[in-house]
Short mmCIF file of C-alpha atoms in Angstrom, two decimals:
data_model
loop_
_atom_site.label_atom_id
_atom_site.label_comp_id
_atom_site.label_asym_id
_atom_site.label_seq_id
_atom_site.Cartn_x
_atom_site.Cartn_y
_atom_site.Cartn_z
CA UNK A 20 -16.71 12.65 5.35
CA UNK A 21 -15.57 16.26 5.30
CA UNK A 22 -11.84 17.22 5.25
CA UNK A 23 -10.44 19.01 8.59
CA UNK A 24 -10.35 22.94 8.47
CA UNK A 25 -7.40 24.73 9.13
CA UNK A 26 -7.49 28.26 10.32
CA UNK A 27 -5.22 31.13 9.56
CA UNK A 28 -1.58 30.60 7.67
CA UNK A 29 0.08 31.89 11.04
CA UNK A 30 -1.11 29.88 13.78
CA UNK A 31 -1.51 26.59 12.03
CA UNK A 32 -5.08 25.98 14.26
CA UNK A 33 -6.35 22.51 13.05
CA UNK A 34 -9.89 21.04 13.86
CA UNK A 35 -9.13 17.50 14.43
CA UNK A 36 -12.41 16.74 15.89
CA UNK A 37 -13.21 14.18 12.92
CA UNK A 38 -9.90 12.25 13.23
CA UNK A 39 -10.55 10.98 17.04
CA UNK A 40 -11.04 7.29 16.88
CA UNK A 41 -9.22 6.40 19.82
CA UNK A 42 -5.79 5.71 17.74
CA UNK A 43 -2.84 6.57 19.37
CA UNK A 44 -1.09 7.37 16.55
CA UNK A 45 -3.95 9.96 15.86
CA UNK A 46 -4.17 10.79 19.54
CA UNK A 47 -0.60 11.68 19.98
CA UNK A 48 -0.50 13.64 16.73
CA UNK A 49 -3.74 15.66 18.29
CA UNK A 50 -2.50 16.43 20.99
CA UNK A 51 0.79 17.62 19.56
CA UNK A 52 -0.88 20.34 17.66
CA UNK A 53 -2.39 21.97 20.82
CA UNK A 54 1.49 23.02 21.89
CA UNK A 55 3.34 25.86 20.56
CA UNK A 56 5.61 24.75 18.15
CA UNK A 57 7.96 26.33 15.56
CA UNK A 58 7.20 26.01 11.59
CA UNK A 59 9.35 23.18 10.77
CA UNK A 60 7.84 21.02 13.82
CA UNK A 61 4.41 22.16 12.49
CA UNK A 62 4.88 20.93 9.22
CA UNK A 63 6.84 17.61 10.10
CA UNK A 64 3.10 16.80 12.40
CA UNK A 65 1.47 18.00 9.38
CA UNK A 66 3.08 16.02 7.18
CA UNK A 67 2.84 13.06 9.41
CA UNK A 68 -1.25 13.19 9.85
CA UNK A 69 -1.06 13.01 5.83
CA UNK A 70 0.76 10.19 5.86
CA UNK A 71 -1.11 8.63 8.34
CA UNK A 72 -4.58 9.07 6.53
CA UNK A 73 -3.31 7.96 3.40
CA UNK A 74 -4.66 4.21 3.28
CA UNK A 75 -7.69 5.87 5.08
CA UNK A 76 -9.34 8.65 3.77
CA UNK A 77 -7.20 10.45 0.82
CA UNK A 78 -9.01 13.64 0.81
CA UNK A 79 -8.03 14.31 4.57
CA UNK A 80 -4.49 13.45 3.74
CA UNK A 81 -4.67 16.02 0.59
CA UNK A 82 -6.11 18.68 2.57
CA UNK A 83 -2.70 18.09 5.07
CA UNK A 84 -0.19 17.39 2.48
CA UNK A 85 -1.83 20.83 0.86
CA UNK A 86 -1.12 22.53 4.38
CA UNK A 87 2.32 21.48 4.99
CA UNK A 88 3.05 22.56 1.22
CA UNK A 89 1.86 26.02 2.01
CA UNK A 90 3.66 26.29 5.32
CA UNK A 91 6.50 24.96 3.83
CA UNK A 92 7.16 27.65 1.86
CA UNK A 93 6.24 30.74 3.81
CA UNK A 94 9.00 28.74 5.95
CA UNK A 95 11.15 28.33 3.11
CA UNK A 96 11.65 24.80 4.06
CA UNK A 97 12.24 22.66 0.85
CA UNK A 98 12.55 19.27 2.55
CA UNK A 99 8.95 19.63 4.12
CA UNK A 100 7.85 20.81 1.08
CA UNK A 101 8.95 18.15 -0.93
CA UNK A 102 8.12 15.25 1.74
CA UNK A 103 4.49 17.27 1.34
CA UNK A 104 4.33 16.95 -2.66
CA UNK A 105 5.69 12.94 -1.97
CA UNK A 106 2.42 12.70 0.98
CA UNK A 107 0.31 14.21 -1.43
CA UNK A 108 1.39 12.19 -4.89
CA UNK A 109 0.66 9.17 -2.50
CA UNK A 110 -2.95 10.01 -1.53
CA UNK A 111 -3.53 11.16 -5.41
CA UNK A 112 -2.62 7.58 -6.19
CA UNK A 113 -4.71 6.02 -4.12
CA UNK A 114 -7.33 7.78 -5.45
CA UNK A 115 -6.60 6.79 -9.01
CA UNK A 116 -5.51 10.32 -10.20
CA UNK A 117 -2.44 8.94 -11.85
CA UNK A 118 -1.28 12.09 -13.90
CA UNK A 119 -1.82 14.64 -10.92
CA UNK A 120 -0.05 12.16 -8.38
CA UNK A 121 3.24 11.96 -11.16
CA UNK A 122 3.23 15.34 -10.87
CA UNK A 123 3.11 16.06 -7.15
CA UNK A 124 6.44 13.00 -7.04
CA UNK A 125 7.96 14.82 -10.31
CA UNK A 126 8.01 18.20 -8.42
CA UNK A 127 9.40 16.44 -5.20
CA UNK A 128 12.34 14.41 -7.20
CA UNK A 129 13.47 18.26 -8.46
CA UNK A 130 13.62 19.35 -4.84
CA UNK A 131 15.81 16.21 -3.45
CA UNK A 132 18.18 16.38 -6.59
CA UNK A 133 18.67 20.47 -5.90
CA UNK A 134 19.45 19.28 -2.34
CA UNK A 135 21.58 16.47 -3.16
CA UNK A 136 18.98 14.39 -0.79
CA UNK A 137 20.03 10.91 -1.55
CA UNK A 138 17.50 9.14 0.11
CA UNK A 139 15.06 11.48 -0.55
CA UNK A 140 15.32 11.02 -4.07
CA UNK A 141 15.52 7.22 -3.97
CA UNK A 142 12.03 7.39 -2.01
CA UNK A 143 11.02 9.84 -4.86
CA UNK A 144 12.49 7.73 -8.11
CA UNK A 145 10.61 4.27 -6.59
CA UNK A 146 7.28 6.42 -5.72
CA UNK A 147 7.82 7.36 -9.73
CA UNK A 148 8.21 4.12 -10.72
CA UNK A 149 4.54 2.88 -9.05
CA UNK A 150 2.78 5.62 -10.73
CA UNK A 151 4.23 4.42 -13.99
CA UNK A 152 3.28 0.84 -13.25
CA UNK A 153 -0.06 1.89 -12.30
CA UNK A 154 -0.08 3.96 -15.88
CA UNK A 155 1.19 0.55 -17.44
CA UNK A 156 3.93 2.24 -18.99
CA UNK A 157 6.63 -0.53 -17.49
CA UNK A 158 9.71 0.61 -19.25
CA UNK A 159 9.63 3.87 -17.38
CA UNK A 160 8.77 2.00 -13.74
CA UNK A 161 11.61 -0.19 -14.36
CA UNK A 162 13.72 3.05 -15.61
CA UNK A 163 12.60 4.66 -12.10
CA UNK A 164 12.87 1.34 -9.63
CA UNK A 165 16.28 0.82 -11.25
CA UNK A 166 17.11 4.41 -10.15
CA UNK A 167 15.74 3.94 -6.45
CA UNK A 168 17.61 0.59 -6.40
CA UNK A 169 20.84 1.75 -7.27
CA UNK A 170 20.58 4.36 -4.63
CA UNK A 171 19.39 2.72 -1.86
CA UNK A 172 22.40 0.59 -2.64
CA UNK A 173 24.73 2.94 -2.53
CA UNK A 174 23.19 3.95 1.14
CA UNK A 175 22.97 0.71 1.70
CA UNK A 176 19.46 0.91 2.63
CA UNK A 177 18.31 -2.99 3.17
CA UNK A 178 14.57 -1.45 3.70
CA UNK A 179 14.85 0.63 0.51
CA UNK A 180 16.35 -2.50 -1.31
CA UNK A 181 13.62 -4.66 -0.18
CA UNK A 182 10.81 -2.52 -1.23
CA UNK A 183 12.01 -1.64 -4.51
CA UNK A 184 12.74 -5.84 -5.20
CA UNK A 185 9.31 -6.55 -4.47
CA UNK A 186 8.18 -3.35 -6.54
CA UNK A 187 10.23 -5.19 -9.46
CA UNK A 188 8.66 -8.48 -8.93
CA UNK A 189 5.10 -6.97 -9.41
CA UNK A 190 6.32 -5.72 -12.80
CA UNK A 191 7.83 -9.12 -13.52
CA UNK A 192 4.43 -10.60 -12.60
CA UNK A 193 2.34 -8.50 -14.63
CA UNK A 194 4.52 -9.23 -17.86
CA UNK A 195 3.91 -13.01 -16.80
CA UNK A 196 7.36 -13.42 -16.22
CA UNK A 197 6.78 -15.21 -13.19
CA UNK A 198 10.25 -17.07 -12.84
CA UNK A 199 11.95 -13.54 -12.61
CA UNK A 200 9.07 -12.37 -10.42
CA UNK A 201 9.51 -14.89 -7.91
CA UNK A 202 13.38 -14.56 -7.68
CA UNK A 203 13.05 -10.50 -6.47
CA UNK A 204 9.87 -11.53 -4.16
CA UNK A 205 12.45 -13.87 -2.88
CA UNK A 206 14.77 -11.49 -2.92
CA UNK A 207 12.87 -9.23 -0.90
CA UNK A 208 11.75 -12.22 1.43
CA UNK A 209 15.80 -12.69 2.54
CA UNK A 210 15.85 -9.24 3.47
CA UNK A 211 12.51 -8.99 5.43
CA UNK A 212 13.92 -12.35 7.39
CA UNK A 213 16.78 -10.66 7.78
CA UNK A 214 15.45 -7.57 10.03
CA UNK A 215 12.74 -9.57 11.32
CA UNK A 216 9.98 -7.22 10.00
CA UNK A 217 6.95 -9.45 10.00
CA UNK A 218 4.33 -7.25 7.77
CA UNK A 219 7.26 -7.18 5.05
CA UNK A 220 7.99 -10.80 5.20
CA UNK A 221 4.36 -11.52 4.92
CA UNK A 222 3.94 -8.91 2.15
CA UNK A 223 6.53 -11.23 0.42
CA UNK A 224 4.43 -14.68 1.39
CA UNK A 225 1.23 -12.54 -0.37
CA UNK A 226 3.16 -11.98 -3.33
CA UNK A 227 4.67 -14.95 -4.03
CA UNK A 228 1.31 -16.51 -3.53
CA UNK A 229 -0.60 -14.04 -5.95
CA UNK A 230 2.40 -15.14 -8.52
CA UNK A 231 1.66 -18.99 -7.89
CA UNK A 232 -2.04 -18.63 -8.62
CA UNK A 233 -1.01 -16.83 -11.88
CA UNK A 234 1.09 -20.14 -12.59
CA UNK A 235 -2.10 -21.96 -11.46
CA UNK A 236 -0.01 -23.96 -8.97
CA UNK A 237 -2.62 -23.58 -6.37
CA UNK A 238 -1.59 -25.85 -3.79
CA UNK A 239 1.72 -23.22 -3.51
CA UNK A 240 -0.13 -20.49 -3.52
CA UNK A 241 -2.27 -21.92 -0.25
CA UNK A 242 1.12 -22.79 1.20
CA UNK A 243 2.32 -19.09 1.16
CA UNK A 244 -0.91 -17.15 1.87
CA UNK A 245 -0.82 -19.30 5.05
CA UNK A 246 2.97 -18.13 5.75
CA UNK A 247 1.36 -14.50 5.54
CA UNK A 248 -1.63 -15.48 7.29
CA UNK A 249 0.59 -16.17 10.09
CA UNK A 250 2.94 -13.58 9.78
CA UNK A 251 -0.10 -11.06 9.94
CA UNK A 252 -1.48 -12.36 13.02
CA UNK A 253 1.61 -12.32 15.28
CA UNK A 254 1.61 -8.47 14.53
CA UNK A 255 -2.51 -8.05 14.60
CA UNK A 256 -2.64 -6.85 11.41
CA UNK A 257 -5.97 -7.33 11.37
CA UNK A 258 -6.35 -5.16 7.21
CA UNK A 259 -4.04 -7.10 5.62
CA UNK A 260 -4.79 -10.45 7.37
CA UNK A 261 -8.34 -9.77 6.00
CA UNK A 262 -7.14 -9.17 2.35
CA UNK A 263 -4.94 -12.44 2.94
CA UNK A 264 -7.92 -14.02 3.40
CA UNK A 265 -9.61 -12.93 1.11
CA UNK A 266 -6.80 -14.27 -1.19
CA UNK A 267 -6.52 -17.83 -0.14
CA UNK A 268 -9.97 -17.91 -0.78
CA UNK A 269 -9.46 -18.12 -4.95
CA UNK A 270 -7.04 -20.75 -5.02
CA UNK A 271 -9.30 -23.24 -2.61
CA UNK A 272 -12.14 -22.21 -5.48
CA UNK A 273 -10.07 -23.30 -8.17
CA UNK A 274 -8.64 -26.53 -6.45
CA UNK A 275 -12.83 -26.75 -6.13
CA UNK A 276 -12.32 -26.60 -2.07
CA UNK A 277 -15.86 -24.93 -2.00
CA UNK A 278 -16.38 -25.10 1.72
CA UNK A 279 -12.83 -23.74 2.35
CA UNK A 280 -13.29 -21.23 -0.22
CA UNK A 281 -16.30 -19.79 0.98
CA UNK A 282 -15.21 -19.96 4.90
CA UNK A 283 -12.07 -18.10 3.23
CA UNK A 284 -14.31 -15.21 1.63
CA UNK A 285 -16.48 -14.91 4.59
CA UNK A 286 -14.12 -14.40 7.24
CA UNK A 287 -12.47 -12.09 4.98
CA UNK A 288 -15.95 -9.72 4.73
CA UNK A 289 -16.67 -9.92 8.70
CA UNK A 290 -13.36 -8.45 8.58
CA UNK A 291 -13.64 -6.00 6.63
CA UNK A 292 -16.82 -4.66 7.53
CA UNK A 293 -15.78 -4.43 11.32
CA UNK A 294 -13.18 -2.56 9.90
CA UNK A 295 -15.03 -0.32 7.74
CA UNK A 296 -13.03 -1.04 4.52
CA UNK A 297 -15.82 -0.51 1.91
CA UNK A 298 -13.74 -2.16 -0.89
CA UNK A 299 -12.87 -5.04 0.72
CA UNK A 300 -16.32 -5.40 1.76
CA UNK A 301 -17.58 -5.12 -1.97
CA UNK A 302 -14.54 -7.63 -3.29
CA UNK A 303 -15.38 -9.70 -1.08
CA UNK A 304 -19.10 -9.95 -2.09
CA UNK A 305 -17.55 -9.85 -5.60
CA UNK A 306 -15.80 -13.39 -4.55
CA UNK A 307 -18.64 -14.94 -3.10
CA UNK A 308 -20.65 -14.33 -6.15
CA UNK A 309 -18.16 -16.15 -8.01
CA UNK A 310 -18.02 -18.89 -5.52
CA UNK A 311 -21.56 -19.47 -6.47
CA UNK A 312 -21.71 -19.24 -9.55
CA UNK A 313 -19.18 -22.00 -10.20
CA UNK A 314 -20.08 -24.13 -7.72
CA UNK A 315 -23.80 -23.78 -9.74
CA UNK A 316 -21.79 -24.45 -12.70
CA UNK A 317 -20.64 -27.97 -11.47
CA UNK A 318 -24.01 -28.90 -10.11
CA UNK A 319 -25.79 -28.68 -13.57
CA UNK A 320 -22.35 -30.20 -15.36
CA UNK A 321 -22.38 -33.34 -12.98
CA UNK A 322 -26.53 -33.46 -13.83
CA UNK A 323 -25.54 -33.12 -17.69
CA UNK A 324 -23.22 -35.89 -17.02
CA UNK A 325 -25.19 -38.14 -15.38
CA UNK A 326 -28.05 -37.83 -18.19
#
């Protein structure tokens, strides 16, 4: 799809034909940008469109974070600029451009420390600390989350805290240290119970089911992709209840639960191709191919065996 056009530095005109899809989010945000508004409003629904189109379409949000950048400083406006470079590091992640997106968050940290924009830079330091992870150089995401976490604390930030525990726990995990993963996904559980925030708390159940099926403890690992199953659907959550399912689909395969496994996968496709998610329709294909071949695997082992 093509990115939106914007028109002219001074007027801020934005063709948002291509975003209508009947969300409200998206609807209200429209609609917005029809009024007269100053800079600094401009920039903050600038700002939040990229956000918004971040798990959607990263170019859009690029071309929006890129807008509220420039905006930003004809304004002079360093917070909006540096909320911009954060919007913009975000989408460049997603997109796998790991270098550009450190750079974008790098750029932003200088303008929250200059400001002496606490949570700013806490937001900033754990953003950091992904990139890293996703760069697999761990000693500088733990460096970073360590930096977020000790802010946040000092705000006392129980959202903050809870994001950057689970951050830590996916480090944990991916150094096999599962013990230590699951005690900050638990962590990060207490807290999510705590405010009541469903989608975190089942984040948490995901996680700490991923970690079981590292351990190979599969019957756990049902247990809590269940919890988030459940979690998921009280909020219709319908994206990540279809990557949930996707999920409980491997440890059913393993625990040779065929049937479950593929009703699991399955489920998790129609999902995902009524909601247009073109990865999780081609993992999902990716699972089901598996499913096959092992279950193709044990047909010709049990003939072996019975020759």
């Amino acid at each position: 799809m093509s990115g939106p056009h914007i028109y002219g530095q001074s007027t801020q005109v934005i063709d948002v034909e291509s975003l209508t899809t009947g969300d409200f989010v998206f609807d209200s945000l429209n609609a917005a940008f029809n009024k007269e508004w100053n800079d600094t409003t401009k920039i903050k629904l600038l700002n939040e469109i990229s956000w918004h189109l971040t798990p959607i379409d990263v170019d859009k949000s690029i071309v929006f974070a890129d807008s509220a950048i420039k905006l930003s400083e004809k304004s002079d406006w360093k917070i909006g600029k540096a909320d911009a470079l954060n919007n913009k590091g975000e989408a460049l992640r997603n997109k796998g451009s790991f270098d550009e997106a450190l750079k974008q968050h790098k750029l932003a940290l200088e303008i929250f420390l200059e400001l002496s924009d606490s949570k700013g830079e806490a937001k900033t330091e754990s953003n950091i600390g992904i990139i890293y992870f996703n760069l697999s150089d761990f000693s500088q995401s733990f460096k970073h989350f360590d930096n977020a976490l000790d802010i946040y604390k000092i705000l006392k930030n129980q959202d903050g805290i809870l994001n950057v525990y689970g951050y830590i726990g996916v480090v944990f995990s991916n150094f096999k240290q599962h013990e230590k993963a699951i005690e900050y996904f638990e962590k990060a559980l207490q807290i999510a119970e705590k405010m009541n925030n469903n989608s975190k708390i089942a984040t948490q159940f995901n996680n700490l089911g991923l970690t079981f099926v590292e351990m190979k403890e599969y019957s756990k690992a049902i247990t809590y992709y269940e919890k988030a199953l459940n979690e998921f659907k009280k909020i219709n959550e319908e994206f990540n209840y279809s990557i949930t399912l996707g999920n409980i689909g491997i440890p059913y395969m393993e625990l040779k639960n065929y049937s479950m496994a593929r009703k699991s996968f399955e489920e998790s496709l129609a999902m995902a191709v009524k909601l247009g998610d073109q990865y999780g329709v081609a993992h999902q294909y990716g699972n089901i191919g598996e499913l096959y071949l092992k279950m193709e695997g044990d047909y010709y082992l049990k003939l072996n065996e019975k020759n």
